[in-house]
Amino acid sequence: MHTISTITDVLKAKILQQADDATIEHLLLDSRKLLFPATSLFFALGGPRRNGTSFIQELYDKGVRNFVVDESFEEDDINKYPGANFLQVRDTLAALHALTAFHRKQFSIPVIGITGSNGKTIVKEWLYQLLQDDFNIVRSPKSYNSQIGVPLSVWQMNDQHTLAIFEAGISQPDEMQQLQKIIEPTIGVFTNIGEAHAEGFLNIRQKINEKLKLFIHSDLLIYGSDDPDVNDAVPMFANNVRPDSFQLFSWGKNTEATLHIASIEKIATQTIIIASIKEEDGQEQIIKCIIPFTDDASIENAITCICVLVQLQTPPNIIAERMLRLRPVEMRLELKQGNNNCSIINDSYSADINSLVIALNFLQQQQQHAKRTLILSDILQSGKSNNELYADIAHILEQKNIDQLIGIGPEISKHSAAFKNIKQVTFFPSTLAFKEQFYSLHFINETILLKGARVFEFEQIGHLLEQQVHQTVLEINLNAVTHNLKLYQQQLNPGVRLMAMVKAFSYGSGSFEIANLLQFQKVDYLAVAYADEGVELRKAGITLPIMVMNAEETTFDILVQHNLEPELYSFNILDGFQKYLHQSGINNFPVHIKLDTGMHRLGFESADIKKLCDQLQGNSIFKIQSVFTHLAASDSPEHDEFTRYQASEFKKAASLLQSAIAYPFLQHMANTSAIHRHKDLQLDMVRLGIGLYGVDALLQQQLKNVTTLKTTISQIKKVKAGESVGYSRKGIAAKDSVIATVRIGYADGYPRILSNGIGKMYINGKLVPIIGNVCMDMTMLDITGVDVQDGDEVIVFGENLPVSDLAKWAQTIAYEIITGISQRVKRVYFEE
């Protein structure tokens, strides 16, 4: 796309070393996502804990030869990388922005830029659905709307594209100017304004004005005029920018709007929208559309799309036809349990090369099965010739170590020869042909990614592969886990390592799925409660060091077999394990020493330290990896003096042990709360537990909710005042009431103490109380006055009903609620 010499000029970079004038086709920011080494340019971005320069050697070894570095790069190291191009700039992120802004300027096609608080991705994807018959469209992958996502999106533009659609999001002032230079939208779309990321702005007006900066050079801006703040801000912005040539296109219920919304009528599962627009001759043109949605957000997003279609001169009858065909936008990748011990990643609603790479990255995180299978349909409208397209896809699949490819569609079947290096390949001309042969394919013990264009209806394949589950599910948001991990990593002092606790089924969230993610995010250590938990992680492909906190003599053999590192907390366990290793002829086996400084649960006490030093001095059977203690009340200011006492006792004991042991070991005591409340106690490593899963009272506003327990309504009944509900007639209707029975009970881990109005659940935006006793498999709710139907979703805990509230009602702690969710409740993992 651009040569190194051109890029050097654009970035005004200093050439540290130039080997050749390579042509760059791909931008690389994450070493784990390398696909095309020879044509990639790596930007060594800075981060809160790691600088991108630390990954240069790894990438060089994998064949990358083009690098952009900042002034932190040691020029003396350049001779380690013969044959590589190194460009040095002051700021690598600014250089990334400058290069992609230059790339954008090479194209004169219409570019739609979308911003707002909510709806950006939905509007973008719907516009793609509505306009793909008219244009060859390039668009942001998924929700790539950040300071990093936008450059990667714009870099996709090539000469084959006739329309671009990019979204832009900001969280604080002065961010949009950079994105504006990269996107340079000719058509602007402002979706709406809301509370998302509001904490970064002084007030709602500042937030609107900052977002509007995306459109400073646009020819046209589409916006909703029913919001008074937006309706005031947009005309003022236009007047300040280009009062004579900036065209505004508003929509709203007021008659002054460009597109006047005359009526909105919801009927069953559809909404009828009737709107009018004045034409140049003064006549009104009526636009009537039916959309297959009834929620207010979808209606608003659909109207925004209608405005874009009108502006692009799409005839009203075509608008109506296409709006009726709108499909839901799947905003996330889900990992579900499949039949025959398979794991299924269902991304069967779109197929393009960028979203394929994102889905393959998610697949790569999953290590629970050795075999990885991709079921892929034809990819439509790629902007490349089919020969080039399927050659690129084959190369990507080889890089991602795909074991089996099942191609569905005439084009991918025609190019089967491109996939000759994949171990196992099968092709079918259609989804129907695949279904006819399904039971002869024998999927077992593998992770299967479904990736198909909507016209191939891969949901039919999903139904065949996915295990039919109890309708009560625990959803785990892997993006939220990553966010929370990075939030705590940003609290760490330089050089401090991080051990992530994945005991108790990762606090109920699922051990190997969470561990896969943590391994992908390069945490330093994992910790489990018992050896069998560690064995499961090893079987699932986890290679990180794992500490076992409750080692038992009966598990010594599997500790050694699976390279699990036990915590030694008493002379009994220490002597027993030392004897076992000695008899097995094993030396330098990694172990961890637990000290009891006041928790009084497990650990060597201060009176034991001299004897412990004597036993460990000169001991070649053990390799002491760490010495640690457990703080009893690091979250409580009232106990800070006791925390300081524990720290003092630990440091004295650890110092004595260090004197006895001839080599250095890690020291750690800080748990989740201590990471940010007692930063001086971070020492060499911290142990992150419940905070990773979104529960930490002191950081609750910054953490993201990880787990959502949801169920559905089985049946709705009307009961008269005075009638009873449930066992022992404990629930008595105080008035004529409507009762919903939902599919969750104490066998699922829902506490029985929440019976009779103590507990509540969240349905359609309302908290509703439990009536009667919680049953084994069902619970009854008083839904009087709430508009619900059989089958509607019920939130037991999640974003709008925090698990901490549930714990308070049940007179317990969030740990107990989360870890108590039964294993019969299926876990669904997703990335947004």
PDB file of C-alpha atoms in Angstrom, residues 153-346:
ATOM      1  CA  SER A 153     -10.322   0.728  10.471  1.00  0.00           C
ATOM      2  CA  VAL A 154      -9.280   3.462   8.051  1.00  0.00           C
ATOM      3  CA  TRP A 155      -6.162   1.552   6.972  1.00  0.00           C
ATOM      4  CA  GLN A 156      -8.499  -1.009   5.349  1.00  0.00           C
ATOM      5  CA  MET A 157      -9.501   1.463   2.597  1.00  0.00           C
ATOM      6  CA  ASN A 158      -8.454   0.474  -0.912  1.00  0.00           C
ATOM      7  CA  ASP A 159      -9.220   1.389  -4.513  1.00  0.00           C
ATOM      8  CA  GLN A 160     -12.078  -1.125  -4.774  1.00  0.00           C
ATOM      9  CA  HIS A 161     -14.215   0.570  -2.131  1.00  0.00           C
ATOM     10  CA  THR A 162     -16.925   3.049  -3.093  1.00  0.00           C
ATOM     11  CA  LEU A 163     -18.220   3.932   0.394  1.00  0.00           C
ATOM     12  CA  ALA A 164     -16.673   3.966   3.873  1.00  0.00           C
ATOM     13  CA  ILE A 165     -18.497   3.867   7.221  1.00  0.00           C
ATOM     14  CA  PHE A 166     -16.449   4.483  10.362  1.00  0.00           C
ATOM     15  CA  GLU A 167     -17.452   5.073  13.970  1.00  0.00           C
ATOM     16  CA  ALA A 168     -15.613   7.216  16.509  1.00  0.00           C
ATOM     17  CA  GLY A 169     -15.858   7.169  20.288  1.00  0.00           C
ATOM     18  CA  ILE A 170     -14.210   9.370  22.908  1.00  0.00           C
ATOM     19  CA  SER A 171     -14.079   9.350  26.699  1.00  0.00           C
ATOM     20  CA  GLN A 172     -12.531  12.767  27.406  1.00  0.00           C
ATOM     21  CA  PRO A 173     -11.913  16.179  25.801  1.00  0.00           C
ATOM     22  CA  ASP A 174      -9.373  16.712  23.004  1.00  0.00           C
ATOM     23  CA  GLU A 175      -9.559  13.130  21.687  1.00  0.00           C
ATOM     24  CA  MET A 176     -11.886  13.746  18.742  1.00  0.00           C
ATOM     25  CA  GLN A 177      -9.561  16.119  16.898  1.00  0.00           C
ATOM     26  CA  GLN A 178      -7.188  13.243  16.177  1.00  0.00           C
ATOM     27  CA  LEU A 179      -9.966  10.927  15.022  1.00  0.00           C
ATOM     28  CA  GLN A 180     -11.409  13.646  12.792  1.00  0.00           C
ATOM     29  CA  LYS A 181      -8.123  13.958  10.909  1.00  0.00           C
ATOM     30  CA  ILE A 182      -8.056  10.197  10.344  1.00  0.00           C
ATOM     31  CA  ILE A 183     -11.692   9.684   9.300  1.00  0.00           C
ATOM     32  CA  GLU A 184     -12.367  13.032   7.540  1.00  0.00           C
ATOM     33  CA  PRO A 185     -16.083  12.191   7.122  1.00  0.00           C
ATOM     34  CA  THR A 186     -17.965  13.789   4.261  1.00  0.00           C
ATOM     35  CA  ILE A 187     -21.297  12.756   5.834  1.00  0.00           C
ATOM     36  CA  GLY A 188     -21.728  13.011   9.602  1.00  0.00           C
ATOM     37  CA  VAL A 189     -24.127  11.018  11.762  1.00  0.00           C
ATOM     38  CA  PHE A 190     -24.729  11.995  15.392  1.00  0.00           C
ATOM     39  CA  THR A 191     -26.709   9.144  16.981  1.00  0.00           C
ATOM     40  CA  ASN A 192     -27.641  10.529  20.401  1.00  0.00           C
ATOM     41  CA  ILE A 193     -26.228  11.719  23.706  1.00  0.00           C
ATOM     42  CA  GLY A 194     -26.310   9.751  26.949  1.00  0.00           C
ATOM     43  CA  GLU A 195     -24.422   8.934  30.126  1.00  0.00           C
ATOM     44  CA  ALA A 196     -21.779   6.622  28.637  1.00  0.00           C
ATOM     45  CA  HIS A 197     -18.275   7.990  29.495  1.00  0.00           C
ATOM     46  CA  ALA A 198     -19.911  11.067  31.068  1.00  0.00           C
ATOM     47  CA  GLU A 199     -17.314  11.070  33.873  1.00  0.00           C
ATOM     48  CA  GLY A 200     -14.703  12.455  31.466  1.00  0.00           C
ATOM     49  CA  PHE A 201     -16.630  15.680  30.762  1.00  0.00           C
ATOM     50  CA  LEU A 202     -17.712  18.707  32.784  1.00  0.00           C
ATOM     51  CA  ASN A 203     -21.315  18.501  31.589  1.00  0.00           C
ATOM     52  CA  ILE A 204     -23.508  17.184  28.793  1.00  0.00           C
ATOM     53  CA  ARG A 205     -22.956  20.267  26.619  1.00  0.00           C
ATOM     54  CA  GLN A 206     -19.187  19.876  26.681  1.00  0.00           C
ATOM     55  CA  LYS A 207     -19.604  16.238  25.740  1.00  0.00           C
ATOM     56  CA  ILE A 208     -21.802  17.120  22.738  1.00  0.00           C
ATOM     57  CA  ASN A 209     -19.422  19.838  21.559  1.00  0.00           C
ATOM     58  CA  GLU A 210     -16.424  17.504  21.793  1.00  0.00           C
ATOM     59  CA  LYS A 211     -18.175  14.828  19.737  1.00  0.00           C
ATOM     60  CA  LEU A 212     -19.266  17.358  17.110  1.00  0.00           C
ATOM     61  CA  LYS A 213     -15.609  18.087  16.350  1.00  0.00           C
ATOM     62  CA  LEU A 214     -15.652  14.936  14.201  1.00  0.00           C
ATOM     63  CA  PHE A 215     -17.702  16.841  11.622  1.00  0.00           C
ATOM     64  CA  ILE A 216     -15.717  20.061  11.357  1.00  0.00           C
ATOM     65  CA  HIS A 217     -14.954  19.442   7.645  1.00  0.00           C
ATOM     66  CA  SER A 218     -18.076  17.431   6.748  1.00  0.00           C
ATOM     67  CA  ASP A 219     -20.543  18.562   4.104  1.00  0.00           C
ATOM     68  CA  LEU A 220     -23.610  17.215   5.909  1.00  0.00           C
ATOM     69  CA  LEU A 221     -24.646  16.311   9.455  1.00  0.00           C
ATOM     70  CA  ILE A 222     -27.603  14.058  10.342  1.00  0.00           C
ATOM     71  CA  TYR A 223     -28.929  14.298  13.905  1.00  0.00           C
ATOM     72  CA  GLY A 224     -32.045  13.882  16.057  1.00  0.00           C
ATOM     73  CA  SER A 225     -33.593  17.192  17.003  1.00  0.00           C
ATOM     74  CA  ASP A 226     -35.934  15.947  19.749  1.00  0.00           C
ATOM     75  CA  ASP A 227     -33.111  16.133  22.307  1.00  0.00           C
ATOM     76  CA  PRO A 228     -33.033  19.825  23.355  1.00  0.00           C
ATOM     77  CA  ASP A 229     -29.303  19.809  24.187  1.00  0.00           C
ATOM     78  CA  VAL A 230     -28.404  18.337  20.784  1.00  0.00           C
ATOM     79  CA  ASN A 231     -30.861  20.599  18.977  1.00  0.00           C
ATOM     80  CA  ASP A 232     -29.280  23.680  20.556  1.00  0.00           C
ATOM     81  CA  ALA A 233     -25.686  22.598  20.075  1.00  0.00           C
ATOM     82  CA  VAL A 234     -25.734  21.381  16.448  1.00  0.00           C
ATOM     83  CA  PRO A 235     -26.964  24.584  14.702  1.00  0.00           C
ATOM     84  CA  MET A 236     -24.544  26.632  16.805  1.00  0.00           C
ATOM     85  CA  PHE A 237     -21.703  24.325  15.810  1.00  0.00           C
ATOM     86  CA  ALA A 238     -22.662  24.540  12.119  1.00  0.00           C
ATOM     87  CA  ASN A 239     -22.853  28.327  12.303  1.00  0.00           C
ATOM     88  CA  ASN A 240     -19.383  28.528  13.838  1.00  0.00           C
ATOM     89  CA  VAL A 241     -17.842  26.115  11.327  1.00  0.00           C
ATOM     90  CA  ARG A 242     -19.256  27.091   7.922  1.00  0.00           C
ATOM     91  CA  PRO A 243     -22.477  29.067   8.220  1.00  0.00           C
ATOM     92  CA  ASP A 244     -23.097  29.174   4.470  1.00  0.00           C
ATOM     93  CA  SER A 245     -22.173  25.677   3.309  1.00  0.00           C
ATOM     94  CA  PHE A 246     -22.706  23.274   6.204  1.00  0.00           C
ATOM     95  CA  GLN A 247     -25.881  21.272   5.519  1.00  0.00           C
ATOM     96  CA  LEU A 248     -27.959  20.005   8.450  1.00  0.00           C
ATOM     97  CA  PHE A 249     -30.419  17.141   8.183  1.00  0.00           C
ATOM     98  CA  SER A 250     -32.508  16.746  11.337  1.00  0.00           C
ATOM     99  CA  TRP A 251     -35.163  14.237  12.252  1.00  0.00           C
ATOM    100  CA  GLY A 252     -37.746  14.474  14.978  1.00  0.00           C
ATOM    101  CA  LYS A 253     -41.379  14.804  15.953  1.00  0.00           C
ATOM    102  CA  ASN A 254     -41.278  18.583  15.637  1.00  0.00           C
ATOM    103  CA  THR A 255     -42.544  19.895  12.315  1.00  0.00           C
ATOM    104  CA  GLU A 256     -39.370  21.930  11.770  1.00  0.00           C
ATOM    105  CA  ALA A 257     -37.263  18.767  11.410  1.00  0.00           C
ATOM    106  CA  THR A 258     -35.995  17.923   7.918  1.00  0.00           C
ATOM    107  CA  LEU A 259     -37.533  14.475   8.319  1.00  0.00           C
ATOM    108  CA  HIS A 260     -40.706  14.930  10.336  1.00  0.00           C
ATOM    109  CA  ILE A 261     -41.725  11.790  12.226  1.00  0.00           C
ATOM    110  CA  ALA A 262     -45.515  11.838  11.921  1.00  0.00           C
ATOM    111  CA  SER A 263     -46.238   8.615  13.780  1.00  0.00           C
ATOM    112  CA  ILE A 264     -44.650   5.557  15.379  1.00  0.00           C
ATOM    113  CA  GLU A 265     -46.918   2.566  15.964  1.00  0.00           C
ATOM    114  CA  LYS A 266     -45.811  -0.665  17.619  1.00  0.00           C
ATOM    115  CA  ILE A 267     -47.709  -3.791  16.597  1.00  0.00           C
ATOM    116  CA  ALA A 268     -46.603  -7.157  18.028  1.00  0.00           C
ATOM    117  CA  THR A 269     -42.955  -7.589  16.897  1.00  0.00           C
ATOM    118  CA  GLN A 270     -42.903  -4.740  14.373  1.00  0.00           C
ATOM    119  CA  THR A 271     -42.983  -0.947  14.354  1.00  0.00           C
ATOM    120  CA  ILE A 272     -44.577   1.206  11.657  1.00  0.00           C
ATOM    121  CA  ILE A 273     -42.790   4.517  11.109  1.00  0.00           C
ATOM    122  CA  ILE A 274     -44.451   7.222   9.002  1.00  0.00           C
ATOM    123  CA  ALA A 275     -42.362  10.279   8.170  1.00  0.00           C
ATOM    124  CA  SER A 276     -42.432  13.149   5.692  1.00  0.00           C
ATOM    125  CA  ILE A 277     -39.812  15.308   4.059  1.00  0.00           C
ATOM    126  CA  LYS A 278     -40.227  18.492   2.063  1.00  0.00           C
ATOM    127  CA  GLU A 279     -38.861  18.341  -1.459  1.00  0.00           C
ATOM    128  CA  GLU A 280     -37.341  21.263  -3.331  1.00  0.00           C
ATOM    129  CA  ASP A 281     -40.651  22.062  -5.045  1.00  0.00           C
ATOM    130  CA  GLY A 282     -42.350  22.375  -1.660  1.00  0.00           C
ATOM    131  CA  GLN A 283     -44.239  19.092  -1.943  1.00  0.00           C
ATOM    132  CA  GLU A 284     -44.132  16.619   0.918  1.00  0.00           C
ATOM    133  CA  GLN A 285     -42.774  13.140   0.265  1.00  0.00           C
ATOM    134  CA  ILE A 286     -44.208  10.481   2.565  1.00  0.00           C
ATOM    135  CA  ILE A 287     -41.945   7.659   3.737  1.00  0.00           C
ATOM    136  CA  LYS A 288     -43.580   4.676   5.402  1.00  0.00           C
ATOM    137  CA  CYS A 289     -41.423   1.903   6.815  1.00  0.00           C
ATOM    138  CA  ILE A 290     -41.950  -1.200   8.889  1.00  0.00           C
ATOM    139  CA  ILE A 291     -39.037  -2.430  10.975  1.00  0.00           C
ATOM    140  CA  PRO A 292     -38.881  -5.827  12.752  1.00  0.00           C
ATOM    141  CA  PHE A 293     -38.124  -4.244  16.147  1.00  0.00           C
ATOM    142  CA  THR A 294     -40.180  -2.529  18.850  1.00  0.00           C
ATOM    143  CA  ASP A 295     -37.644  -1.204  21.370  1.00  0.00           C
ATOM    144  CA  ASP A 296     -37.085   2.557  21.446  1.00  0.00           C
ATOM    145  CA  ALA A 297     -33.331   2.334  20.801  1.00  0.00           C
ATOM    146  CA  SER A 298     -33.843   0.308  17.622  1.00  0.00           C
ATOM    147  CA  ILE A 299     -36.553   2.702  16.409  1.00  0.00           C
ATOM    148  CA  GLU A 300     -34.219   5.662  16.920  1.00  0.00           C
ATOM    149  CA  ASN A 301     -31.334   3.898  15.149  1.00  0.00           C
ATOM    150  CA  ALA A 302     -33.626   2.896  12.266  1.00  0.00           C
ATOM    151  CA  ILE A 303     -34.797   6.491  11.763  1.00  0.00           C
ATOM    152  CA  THR A 304     -31.161   7.607  11.657  1.00  0.00           C
ATOM    153  CA  CYS A 305     -30.540   5.048   8.908  1.00  0.00           C
ATOM    154  CA  ILE A 306     -33.618   6.259   6.973  1.00  0.00           C
ATOM    155  CA  CYS A 307     -32.122   9.760   6.994  1.00  0.00           C
ATOM    156  CA  VAL A 308     -28.878   8.486   5.485  1.00  0.00           C
ATOM    157  CA  LEU A 309     -30.768   6.572   2.785  1.00  0.00           C
ATOM    158  CA  VAL A 310     -32.845   9.649   1.950  1.00  0.00           C
ATOM    159  CA  GLN A 311     -29.691  11.737   1.702  1.00  0.00           C
ATOM    160  CA  LEU A 312     -28.145   9.158  -0.630  1.00  0.00           C
ATOM    161  CA  GLN A 313     -31.265   9.500  -2.822  1.00  0.00           C
ATOM    162  CA  THR A 314     -32.599   6.002  -2.215  1.00  0.00           C
ATOM    163  CA  PRO A 315     -36.220   5.822  -3.494  1.00  0.00           C
ATOM    164  CA  PRO A 316     -38.922   5.518  -0.767  1.00  0.00           C
ATOM    165  CA  ASN A 317     -40.091   2.097  -1.979  1.00  0.00           C
ATOM    166  CA  ILE A 318     -36.523   0.737  -1.773  1.00  0.00           C
ATOM    167  CA  ILE A 319     -36.112   2.248   1.703  1.00  0.00           C
ATOM    168  CA  ALA A 320     -39.304   0.527   2.844  1.00  0.00           C
ATOM    169  CA  GLU A 321     -38.266  -2.804   1.342  1.00  0.00           C
ATOM    170  CA  ARG A 322     -34.818  -2.762   2.910  1.00  0.00           C
ATOM    171  CA  MET A 323     -35.891  -1.506   6.357  1.00  0.00           C
ATOM    172  CA  LEU A 324     -38.261  -4.455   6.663  1.00  0.00           C
ATOM    173  CA  ARG A 325     -35.296  -6.798   6.135  1.00  0.00           C
ATOM    174  CA  LEU A 326     -33.158  -5.312   8.919  1.00  0.00           C
ATOM    175  CA  ARG A 327     -31.577  -7.971  11.110  1.00  0.00           C
ATOM    176  CA  PRO A 328     -30.355  -7.816  14.708  1.00  0.00           C
ATOM    177  CA  VAL A 329     -26.673  -7.011  15.103  1.00  0.00           C
ATOM    178  CA  GLU A 330     -24.781  -9.515  17.204  1.00  0.00           C
ATOM    179  CA  MET A 331     -22.481  -7.352  19.314  1.00  0.00           C
ATOM    180  CA  ARG A 332     -20.493 -10.145  20.827  1.00  0.00           C
ATOM    181  CA  LEU A 333     -18.728 -13.460  20.282  1.00  0.00           C
ATOM    182  CA  GLU A 334     -20.184 -16.225  22.461  1.00  0.00           C
ATOM    183  CA  LEU A 335     -18.518 -19.391  23.680  1.00  0.00           C
ATOM    184  CA  LYS A 336     -21.033 -22.151  24.454  1.00  0.00           C
ATOM    185  CA  GLN A 337     -20.924 -25.802  25.398  1.00  0.00           C
ATOM    186  CA  GLY A 338     -21.549 -28.063  22.434  1.00  0.00           C
ATOM    187  CA  ASN A 339     -22.409 -31.711  21.993  1.00  0.00           C
ATOM    188  CA  ASN A 340     -19.738 -34.418  22.359  1.00  0.00           C
ATOM    189  CA  ASN A 341     -17.565 -32.252  24.634  1.00  0.00           C
ATOM    190  CA  CYS A 342     -17.119 -29.570  21.975  1.00  0.00           C
ATOM    191  CA  SER A 343     -16.955 -25.814  22.575  1.00  0.00           C
ATOM    192  CA  ILE A 344     -18.817 -23.641  20.077  1.00  0.00           C
ATOM    193  CA  ILE A 345     -17.976 -20.037  19.154  1.00  0.00           C
ATOM    194  CA  ASN A 346     -20.937 -18.720  17.225  1.00  0.00           C
TER     195      ASN A 346
END
